[in-house]
Short mmCIF file of C-alpha atoms in Angstrom, two decimals:
data_model
loop_
_atom_site.label_atom_id
_atom_site.label_comp_id
_atom_site.label_asym_id
_atom_site.label_seq_id
_atom_site.Cartn_x
_atom_site.Cartn_y
_atom_site.Cartn_z
CA MET A 8 49.57 -10.76 243.33
CA GLU A 9 53.16 -9.65 243.51
CA PRO A 10 55.74 -12.10 244.83
CA GLY A 11 56.14 -11.80 248.57
CA MET A 12 52.70 -10.26 249.19
CA SER A 13 50.62 -12.07 251.75
CA VAL A 14 47.10 -13.22 251.03
CA SER A 15 45.74 -11.09 253.84
CA LEU A 16 47.43 -7.99 252.40
CA VAL A 17 45.97 -8.63 248.95
CA ALA A 18 42.54 -9.27 250.46
CA ARG A 19 42.73 -6.08 252.51
CA GLU A 20 43.74 -4.03 249.45
CA ALA A 21 40.83 -5.51 247.51
CA GLY A 22 38.40 -4.86 250.38
CA ILE A 23 37.49 -8.52 250.90
CA THR A 24 38.19 -11.07 253.59
CA ALA A 25 41.10 -13.49 253.29
CA SER A 26 38.66 -16.40 253.55
CA GLN A 27 36.78 -15.07 250.49
CA LEU A 28 40.03 -14.90 248.56
CA PHE A 29 40.84 -18.49 249.56
CA GLN A 30 37.33 -19.57 248.50
CA TRP A 31 37.73 -17.89 245.10
CA ARG A 32 41.12 -19.53 244.62
CA LYS A 33 39.61 -22.93 245.48
CA VAL A 34 36.76 -22.65 242.96
CA TYR A 35 39.18 -21.29 240.37
CA THR A 36 41.50 -24.27 240.73
CA GLU A 37 38.50 -26.60 240.51
CA GLY A 38 37.40 -24.95 237.27
CA SER A 39 34.16 -23.46 238.58
CA LEU A 40 35.01 -19.98 237.33
CA VAL A 41 34.99 -21.06 233.69
CA ALA A 42 31.23 -20.52 233.53
CA VAL A 43 31.49 -17.28 235.47
CA GLY A 44 34.13 -15.99 233.08
CA ALA A 45 31.90 -16.91 230.16
CA ASN A 46 28.96 -15.02 231.73
CA GLU A 47 26.99 -18.25 232.18
CA PRO A 48 25.03 -19.32 235.24
CA VAL A 49 26.63 -21.91 237.51
CA VAL A 50 24.50 -24.81 238.77
CA PRO A 51 25.42 -27.57 241.20
CA ALA A 52 26.61 -30.81 239.58
CA SER A 53 23.81 -32.76 241.28
CA GLU A 54 21.22 -30.45 239.72
CA LEU A 55 22.82 -30.90 236.29
CA GLN A 56 22.83 -34.69 236.68
CA GLU A 57 19.16 -34.68 237.68
CA ALA A 58 18.30 -32.50 234.68
CA MET A 59 20.22 -34.82 232.32
CA LYS A 60 18.41 -37.84 233.79
CA ARG A 61 15.04 -36.12 233.26
CA ILE A 62 15.98 -35.21 229.67
CA LYS A 63 16.78 -38.86 228.93
CA GLN A 64 13.43 -39.93 230.42
CA LEU A 65 11.55 -37.36 228.33
CA GLU A 66 13.43 -38.34 225.16
CA ALA A 67 12.50 -41.99 225.77
CA ALA A 68 8.84 -41.05 226.32
CA LEU A 69 8.86 -38.95 223.15
CA GLY A 70 10.32 -41.88 221.21
CA ARG A 71 7.59 -44.20 222.49
CA LYS A 72 4.82 -41.71 221.65
CA THR A 73 6.27 -41.12 218.18
CA LEU A 74 6.30 -44.86 217.54
CA GLU A 75 2.71 -45.19 218.82
CA ASN A 76 1.63 -42.33 216.57
CA GLU A 77 3.24 -43.94 213.49
CA ILE A 78 1.61 -47.30 214.28
CA LEU A 79 -1.81 -45.67 214.70
CA LYS A 80 -1.45 -43.75 211.42
CA GLU A 81 -0.55 -46.98 209.61
CA ALA A 82 -3.54 -48.73 211.22
CA VAL A 83 -5.91 -45.94 210.11
CA ASP A 84 -4.50 -46.01 206.56
CA PHE A 85 -4.83 -49.80 206.48
CA ALA A 86 -8.41 -49.65 207.79
CA LYS A 87 -9.34 -47.00 205.21
CA ALA A 88 -7.85 -49.12 202.44
CA LYS A 89 -9.93 -52.10 203.58
CA LYS A 90 -12.94 -49.77 203.90
CA TRP A 91 -13.28 -50.63 207.57
CA ILE A 92 -13.45 -46.91 208.31
CA ALA A 93 -16.08 -44.95 206.43
CA ARG A 94 -14.86 -41.64 205.14
CA SER A 95 -17.34 -39.11 206.42
CA PRO A 96 -16.91 -35.37 206.74
CA LEU A 97 -15.99 -34.00 210.11
CA PRO A 98 -18.62 -32.04 212.05
CA GLY A 99 -18.68 -28.48 210.79
CA GLY A 100 -18.01 -29.47 207.18
CA GLU A 101 -14.23 -29.69 207.55
CA GLU A 102 -12.24 -32.26 205.62
CA PRO A 103 -9.25 -33.95 207.32
#
């Protein structure tokens, strides 16, 4: 925009409304166009926060399940060592 040009003149030359130009300037000053300039999708901050919360919940659940799995493996190994679990072939002749 050249010095001395009004917003409405610039908007008219660009074929947009002045309110659209003001809206673009507002999101630009707030940093929202960084993602647009990088060709990335823009999502609302509330949606991002909800997604981050859900990721943390899923990571915690994964950690619990991993720990349970390790404990169960150790219990099976211990039981096999004590011969509490008989080692028999799986149905179909497959070995574990």
